[in-house]
CSV table of C-alpha atoms and ligand atoms in Angstrom, one decimal:
chain,number,residue,atom,x,y,z
A,74,UNK,CA,25.7,25.5,-20.3
A,75,UNK,CA,22.5,27.3,-21.2
A,76,UNK,CA,20.0,28.3,-18.6
A,77,UNK,CA,16.4,29.5,-19.2
A,78,UNK,CA,15.3,32.1,-16.7
A,79,UNK,CA,11.5,32.6,-16.2
A,80,UNK,CA,10.4,36.2,-16.3
A,81,UNK,CA,7.2,36.1,-14.2
A,82,UNK,CA,8.2,38.1,-11.1
A,83,UNK,CA,10.4,41.2,-11.0
A,84,UNK,CA,12.0,40.2,-7.7
A,85,UNK,CA,12.4,36.5,-8.0
A,86,UNK,CA,12.7,33.8,-10.6
A,87,UNK,CA,13.4,30.1,-11.3
A,88,UNK,CA,15.9,28.8,-13.9
A,89,UNK,CA,16.1,25.5,-15.8
A,90,UNK,CA,19.2,24.0,-17.2
A,91,UNK,CA,18.5,23.6,-21.0
A,92,UNK,CA,19.8,20.4,-22.5
A,93,UNK,CA,18.4,21.2,-25.9
A,94,UNK,CA,16.1,23.8,-27.4
A,95,UNK,CA,13.5,22.1,-29.5
A,96,UNK,CA,11.4,24.9,-30.9
A,97,UNK,CA,11.2,28.7,-30.9
A,98,UNK,CA,8.6,30.9,-32.6
A,99,UNK,CA,8.2,34.7,-32.3
A,100,UNK,CA,5.7,35.2,-35.2
A,101,UNK,CA,2.4,34.4,-33.6
A,102,UNK,CA,0.1,35.8,-30.9
A,103,UNK,CA,2.5,34.6,-28.1
A,104,UNK,CA,6.2,33.8,-28.2
A,105,UNK,CA,6.5,30.0,-28.0
A,106,UNK,CA,9.6,28.2,-26.7
A,107,UNK,CA,10.1,24.5,-26.0
A,108,UNK,CA,13.2,23.0,-24.5
A,109,UNK,CA,14.4,19.8,-22.9
A,110,UNK,CA,15.6,19.8,-19.2
A,111,UNK,CA,17.3,17.1,-17.0
A,112,UNK,CA,14.7,17.3,-14.2
A,113,UNK,CA,11.4,18.3,-15.6
A,114,UNK,CA,11.4,16.8,-19.1
A,115,UNK,CA,10.1,19.1,-21.9
A,116,UNK,CA,9.2,22.6,-20.8
A,117,UNK,CA,6.8,24.8,-22.8
A,118,UNK,CA,6.9,28.6,-22.2
A,119,UNK,CA,4.6,31.3,-23.6
A,120,UNK,CA,5.9,34.9,-23.5
A,121,UNK,CA,8.7,33.7,-21.2
A,122,UNK,CA,6.4,32.1,-18.6
A,123,UNK,CA,6.4,28.3,-17.9
A,124,UNK,CA,3.0,26.8,-19.0
A,125,UNK,CA,3.6,23.1,-18.8
A,126,UNK,CA,6.4,20.6,-18.1
A,127,UNK,CA,6.0,17.0,-19.0
A,128,UNK,CA,7.4,16.2,-15.5
A,129,UNK,CA,4.8,17.7,-13.3
A,130,UNK,CA,1.8,18.6,-15.5
A,131,UNK,CA,-0.1,15.7,-14.1
A,132,UNK,CA,-0.6,17.4,-10.7
A,133,UNK,CA,-2.1,20.5,-12.1
A,134,UNK,CA,-4.3,18.8,-14.7
A,135,UNK,CA,-5.6,16.0,-12.4
A,136,UNK,CA,-6.6,18.5,-9.7
A,137,UNK,CA,-8.5,20.9,-12.0
A,138,UNK,CA,-10.3,18.0,-13.6
A,139,UNK,CA,-11.0,15.3,-11.1
A,140,UNK,CA,-11.9,17.4,-8.0
A,141,UNK,CA,-14.9,19.1,-9.6
A,142,UNK,CA,-15.9,16.0,-11.6
A,143,UNK,CA,-16.1,13.8,-8.5
A,144,UNK,CA,-17.6,16.6,-6.4
A,145,UNK,CA,-20.4,17.1,-8.9
A,146,UNK,CA,-21.0,13.4,-9.5
A,147,UNK,CA,-22.8,13.7,-12.9
A,148,UNK,CA,-20.7,15.8,-15.2
A,149,UNK,CA,-21.6,15.1,-18.9
A,150,UNK,CA,-20.5,18.3,-20.6
A,151,UNK,CA,-17.3,20.3,-20.0
A,152,UNK,CA,-15.6,23.4,-21.4
A,153,UNK,CA,-11.9,24.0,-21.1
A,154,UNK,CA,-11.0,27.7,-21.7
A,155,UNK,CA,-7.3,27.9,-22.6
A,156,UNK,CA,-5.6,24.6,-22.2
A,157,UNK,CA,-4.0,24.5,-25.6
A,158,UNK,CA,-1.6,21.8,-24.6
A,159,UNK,CA,-4.5,19.3,-24.3
A,160,UNK,CA,-3.6,18.0,-20.8
A,161,UNK,CA,-6.8,19.2,-19.3
A,162,UNK,CA,-8.9,17.6,-22.0
A,163,UNK,CA,-6.9,14.3,-21.5
A,164,UNK,CA,-7.8,14.2,-17.8
A,165,UNK,CA,-11.5,15.2,-18.3
A,166,UNK,CA,-12.0,12.6,-21.1
A,167,UNK,CA,-10.7,9.8,-18.8
A,168,UNK,CA,-14.3,9.9,-17.4
A,169,UNK,CA,-16.6,7.7,-19.3
A,170,UNK,CA,-19.6,9.9,-18.3
A,171,UNK,CA,-18.3,12.8,-20.3
A,172,UNK,CA,-20.3,13.1,-23.5
A,173,UNK,CA,-18.9,16.4,-24.8
A,174,UNK,CA,-15.8,18.5,-24.2
A,175,UNK,CA,-15.3,21.9,-25.9
A,176,UNK,CA,-11.8,23.4,-25.9
A,177,UNK,CA,-11.8,27.2,-26.3
A,178,UNK,CA,-8.2,28.3,-27.0
A,179,UNK,CA,-7.2,31.8,-28.3
A,180,UNK,CA,-4.0,30.6,-30.0
A,181,UNK,CA,-4.4,28.0,-32.6
A,182,UNK,CA,-0.6,27.8,-33.0
A,183,UNK,CA,-0.3,26.4,-29.4
A,184,UNK,CA,-2.7,23.6,-30.2
A,185,UNK,CA,-0.9,22.7,-33.5
A,186,UNK,CA,2.5,23.0,-31.9
A,187,UNK,CA,1.6,20.8,-28.8
A,188,UNK,CA,0.1,18.1,-31.1
A,189,UNK,CA,3.4,17.8,-32.8
A,190,UNK,CA,6.0,18.4,-30.0
A,191,UNK,CA,4.1,17.4,-26.8
A,192,UNK,CA,1.9,14.5,-28.0
A,193,UNK,CA,2.0,12.7,-24.7
A,194,UNK,CA,0.4,15.6,-22.9
A,195,UNK,CA,-2.8,15.5,-25.0
A,196,UNK,CA,-2.5,11.7,-25.5
A,197,UNK,CA,-5.1,11.6,-28.3
A,198,UNK,CA,-7.5,14.0,-26.6
A,199,UNK,CA,-7.7,16.4,-29.5
A,200,UNK,CA,-8.9,13.6,-31.7
A,201,UNK,CA,-11.4,12.1,-29.3
A,202,UNK,CA,-14.9,12.1,-30.9
A,203,UNK,CA,-16.3,13.9,-27.8
A,204,UNK,CA,-13.9,16.8,-28.3
A,205,UNK,CA,-14.7,20.1,-30.2
A,206,UNK,CA,-11.9,22.6,-30.6
A,207,UNK,CA,-12.9,26.3,-31.0
A,208,UNK,CA,-10.1,28.8,-31.7
A,209,UNK,CA,-11.5,32.0,-30.0
A,210,UNK,CA,-10.9,34.3,-27.1
A,211,UNK,CA,-12.6,32.7,-24.1
A,212,UNK,CA,-14.3,36.0,-23.1
A,213,UNK,CA,-16.0,36.3,-26.5
A,214,UNK,CA,-17.0,32.7,-26.5
A,215,UNK,CA,-18.5,32.8,-23.1
A,216,UNK,CA,-20.4,36.0,-23.8
A,217,UNK,CA,-22.0,34.7,-27.0
A,218,UNK,CA,-22.4,30.9,-26.8
A,219,UNK,CA,-25.8,29.3,-26.3
A,220,UNK,CA,-24.1,26.1,-24.9
A,221,UNK,CA,-24.5,25.1,-21.3
A,222,UNK,CA,-21.9,23.0,-19.4
A,223,UNK,CA,-21.8,21.0,-16.1
A,224,UNK,CA,-18.1,22.0,-15.7
A,225,UNK,CA,-16.0,24.9,-17.0
A,226,UNK,CA,-12.2,24.7,-16.4
A,227,UNK,CA,-10.3,27.9,-17.0
A,228,UNK,CA,-6.8,26.6,-17.8
A,229,UNK,CA,-5.3,30.0,-18.6
A,230,UNK,CA,-2.1,31.9,-18.6
A,231,UNK,CA,-1.5,34.3,-15.8
A,232,UNK,CA,-3.6,37.6,-15.7
A,233,UNK,CA,-1.0,39.3,-18.0
A,234,UNK,CA,-1.3,39.3,-21.8
A,235,UNK,CA,-4.2,37.5,-23.5
A,236,UNK,CA,-5.2,35.6,-20.3
A,237,UNK,CA,-6.0,38.9,-18.4
A,238,UNK,CA,-9.6,39.0,-19.6
A,239,UNK,CA,-10.2,35.5,-18.1
A,240,UNK,CA,-9.9,37.1,-14.6
A,241,UNK,CA,-12.5,39.8,-15.1
A,242,UNK,CA,-16.0,40.0,-13.5
A,243,UNK,CA,-17.6,40.1,-16.9
A,244,UNK,CA,-16.1,36.7,-17.8
A,245,UNK,CA,-17.2,35.2,-14.5
A,246,UNK,CA,-20.7,36.5,-15.0
A,247,UNK,CA,-20.9,34.9,-18.4
A,248,UNK,CA,-19.4,31.6,-17.0
A,249,UNK,CA,-22.3,31.6,-14.4
A,250,UNK,CA,-24.8,32.0,-17.3
A,251,UNK,CA,-23.3,29.1,-19.2
A,252,UNK,CA,-23.5,26.6,-16.4
A,253,UNK,CA,-26.2,24.0,-16.1
A,254,UNK,CA,-27.9,23.9,-12.6
A,255,UNK,CA,-25.3,22.6,-10.1
A,256,UNK,CA,-22.5,23.3,-12.5
A,257,UNK,CA,-19.0,24.2,-11.3
A,258,UNK,CA,-16.3,26.6,-12.6
A,259,UNK,CA,-12.6,26.0,-11.6
A,260,UNK,CA,-9.5,27.9,-12.6
A,261,UNK,CA,-5.8,28.3,-12.0
A,262,UNK,CA,-5.7,31.2,-9.5
A,263,UNK,CA,-2.0,31.8,-9.0
A,264,UNK,CA,0.4,31.1,-6.2
A,265,UNK,CA,-1.0,33.0,-3.1
A,266,UNK,CA,2.3,33.6,-1.4
A,267,UNK,CA,3.5,35.6,-4.5
A,268,UNK,CA,0.2,36.5,-6.2
A,269,UNK,CA,-2.1,37.0,-3.2
A,270,UNK,CA,-4.2,39.7,-4.9
A,271,UNK,CA,-5.4,37.1,-7.4
A,272,UNK,CA,-7.3,35.3,-4.5
A,273,UNK,CA,-8.8,38.5,-3.2
A,274,UNK,CA,-9.7,39.8,-6.6
A,275,UNK,CA,-11.2,36.6,-7.8
A,276,UNK,CA,-13.4,36.2,-4.7
A,277,UNK,CA,-14.7,39.8,-5.0
A,278,UNK,CA,-15.4,39.4,-8.8
A,279,UNK,CA,-17.2,36.0,-8.4
A,280,UNK,CA,-19.2,36.6,-5.3
A,281,UNK,CA,-22.0,38.5,-7.0
A,282,UNK,CA,-22.6,35.7,-9.5
A,283,UNK,CA,-22.2,32.4,-7.6
A,284,UNK,CA,-23.8,31.1,-4.4
A,285,UNK,CA,-20.6,29.4,-3.5
A,286,UNK,CA,-17.1,30.8,-4.1
A,287,UNK,CA,-13.9,29.2,-2.7
A,288,UNK,CA,-10.4,27.9,-3.3
A,289,UNK,CA,-8.5,24.6,-3.0
A,290,UNK,CA,-4.8,23.9,-3.3
A,291,UNK,CA,-2.2,21.8,-5.2
A,292,UNK,CA,1.6,21.8,-4.9
A,293,UNK,CA,3.0,22.0,-8.4
A,294,UNK,CA,6.8,22.2,-8.4
A,295,UNK,CA,7.2,24.5,-11.4
A,296,UNK,CA,4.5,27.0,-10.2
A,297,UNK,CA,7.0,28.1,-7.6
A,298,UNK,CA,6.4,29.8,-4.3
A,299,UNK,CA,4.4,27.3,-2.3
A,300,UNK,CA,0.8,26.1,-2.9
A,301,UNK,CA,-1.0,27.0,-6.0
A,302,UNK,CA,-4.6,28.2,-5.5
A,303,UNK,CA,-7.3,26.7,-7.7
A,304,UNK,CA,-10.5,28.7,-7.8
A,305,UNK,CA,-14.0,27.2,-7.3
A,306,UNK,CA,-17.4,28.8,-8.1
A,307,UNK,CA,-20.8,27.2,-8.2
A,308,UNK,CA,-24.5,27.8,-7.8
A,309,UNK,CA,-24.4,24.6,-5.7
A,310,UNK,CA,-23.6,25.3,-2.0
A,311,UNK,CA,-23.1,21.5,-1.3
A,312,UNK,CA,-20.7,20.2,-4.0
A,313,UNK,CA,-17.6,21.7,-2.4
A,314,UNK,CA,-18.6,20.1,0.9
A,315,UNK,CA,-19.1,16.6,-0.5
A,316,UNK,CA,-17.7,14.3,2.2
A,317,UNK,CA,-14.9,11.7,2.0
A,318,UNK,CA,-17.2,8.7,2.0
A,319,UNK,CA,-19.3,10.0,-0.9
A,320,UNK,CA,-16.1,10.9,-2.9
A,321,UNK,CA,-14.7,7.4,-2.2
A,322,UNK,CA,-17.9,5.8,-3.4
A,323,UNK,CA,-17.9,7.9,-6.6
A,324,UNK,CA,-14.3,7.1,-7.3
A,325,UNK,CA,-14.8,3.4,-6.6
A,326,UNK,CA,-17.9,3.4,-9.0
A,327,UNK,CA,-16.1,5.2,-11.8
A,328,UNK,CA,-12.3,5.1,-11.2
A,329,UNK,CA,-9.7,6.8,-13.4
A,330,UNK,CA,-5.9,6.4,-13.4
A,331,UNK,CA,-4.2,9.1,-11.4
A,332,UNK,CA,-0.8,9.9,-9.9
A,333,UNK,CA,-1.7,12.8,-7.6
A,334,UNK,CA,-5.5,12.7,-7.1
A,335,UNK,CA,-7.0,10.5,-4.4
A,336,UNK,CA,-10.2,10.9,-2.4
A,337,UNK,CA,-8.1,11.9,0.6
A,338,UNK,CA,-6.2,14.6,-1.4
A,339,UNK,CA,-9.6,15.8,-2.7
A,340,UNK,CA,-10.9,16.5,0.7
A,341,UNK,CA,-7.6,17.8,2.1
A,342,UNK,CA,-7.1,20.2,-0.8
A,343,UNK,CA,-9.9,22.4,0.6
A,344,UNK,CA,-8.1,23.0,3.9
A,345,UNK,CA,-6.5,26.5,3.5
A,346,UNK,CA,-3.5,27.7,5.6
A,347,UNK,CA,-4.4,30.8,7.5
A,348,UNK,CA,-2.2,33.1,5.4
A,349,UNK,CA,-4.3,32.0,2.3
A,350,UNK,CA,-7.6,32.1,4.1
A,351,UNK,CA,-6.9,35.6,5.3
A,352,UNK,CA,-6.7,36.8,1.6
A,353,UNK,CA,-10.4,36.1,1.3
A,354,UNK,CA,-12.4,39.2,2.1
A,355,UNK,CA,-14.4,38.9,5.4
B,669,LIG,N1,-1.1,25.5,-16.8
B,669,LIG,C1,-0.7,26.7,-17.3
B,669,LIG,C2,-0.3,27.7,-16.3
B,669,LIG,O1,-1.0,28.0,-15.3
B,669,LIG,O2,0.8,28.3,-16.5
B,669,LIG,C3,-1.6,27.2,-18.3
B,669,LIG,C4,-1.3,26.4,-19.6
B,669,LIG,S1,-2.3,26.6,-21.0
B,669,LIG,C5,-1.2,26.2,-22.2
B,669,LIG,C6,-2.7,28.3,-21.1
B,669,LIG,C7,-3.4,28.6,-22.4
B,669,LIG,O3,-4.3,29.7,-22.3
B,669,LIG,C8,-2.5,29.0,-23.5
B,669,LIG,O4,-2.5,28.0,-24.5
B,669,LIG,C9,-3.0,30.3,-24.0
B,669,LIG,O5,-2.9,30.5,-25.4
B,669,LIG,C10,-4.5,30.3,-23.5
B,669,LIG,N2,-5.2,31.6,-23.4
B,669,LIG,C11,-4.6,32.7,-22.9
B,669,LIG,N3,-5.6,33.7,-22.9
B,669,LIG,C12,-6.7,33.1,-23.5
B,669,LIG,C13,-8.0,33.6,-23.8
B,669,LIG,N4,-8.3,34.9,-23.5
B,669,LIG,N5,-8.9,32.8,-24.3
B,669,LIG,C14,-8.6,31.5,-24.5
B,669,LIG,N6,-7.4,30.9,-24.3
B,669,LIG,C15,-6.4,31.8,-23.7
């Protein structure tokens, strides 16, 4: 029996029973490994850290796409930074109101590889006429682009390796500049029980550039250690507070197929347990 042991924390880890290794590449920007498991389907790792599993990816992708889209109410343009597996694009493009979606991914090999070996994750999103794929470092793209977006989703690796720059104040400042009025930035912000400093650091680095900074939560089995924090930043001080009736009405008017997201989950995800709330500077 072969087990894959994730190397993310130096004091704790999760392991997957590997039924079959499907792909391994050590030649590119990041080490890419894909294997089949009994419980989570196909698992993609980059530099030894789990990025996506076909079993539970829907939770993560739905919560980073649909919460800001329904809270905003009129998203037409979106940018995904990272997200080379295409799952975030897939969820965003479910919304008929989206006219344009730009994917800014640093590693072209991830996109090509996921097209071939994880086609159900992107489900045609890379070839959607509304999609533009840019192979570039997200920090360079955000510093130099003249584009403006209603929504920016930072679907990055953890703040180690190439994803580190996507957790800096300079990047958040440039995201703020690239938003249309009322626009929203969301990101994967780690598992607070194990990576609590990511909540504190993100709040401090965003506060100077956005009127509203906060967090919401999702429980994703393979991002182990309890709730995962999803970061929220906007010039709008009202979008995060959009009430249940308004969210229900927007979902009823423009529904999309989901397996995790509901209007009740949307509202409830902003309720923070005290140990997470206490990570936010007073
Ligand atoms: N859901 C995943 C997680 O939290 O573990 C993230 C998955 S997604 C595949 C992460 C992507 O971010 C990878 O494809 C990686 O190549 C990309 N990435 C990392 N650093 C980046 C950067 N600076 N600019 C753009 N993309 C980046």
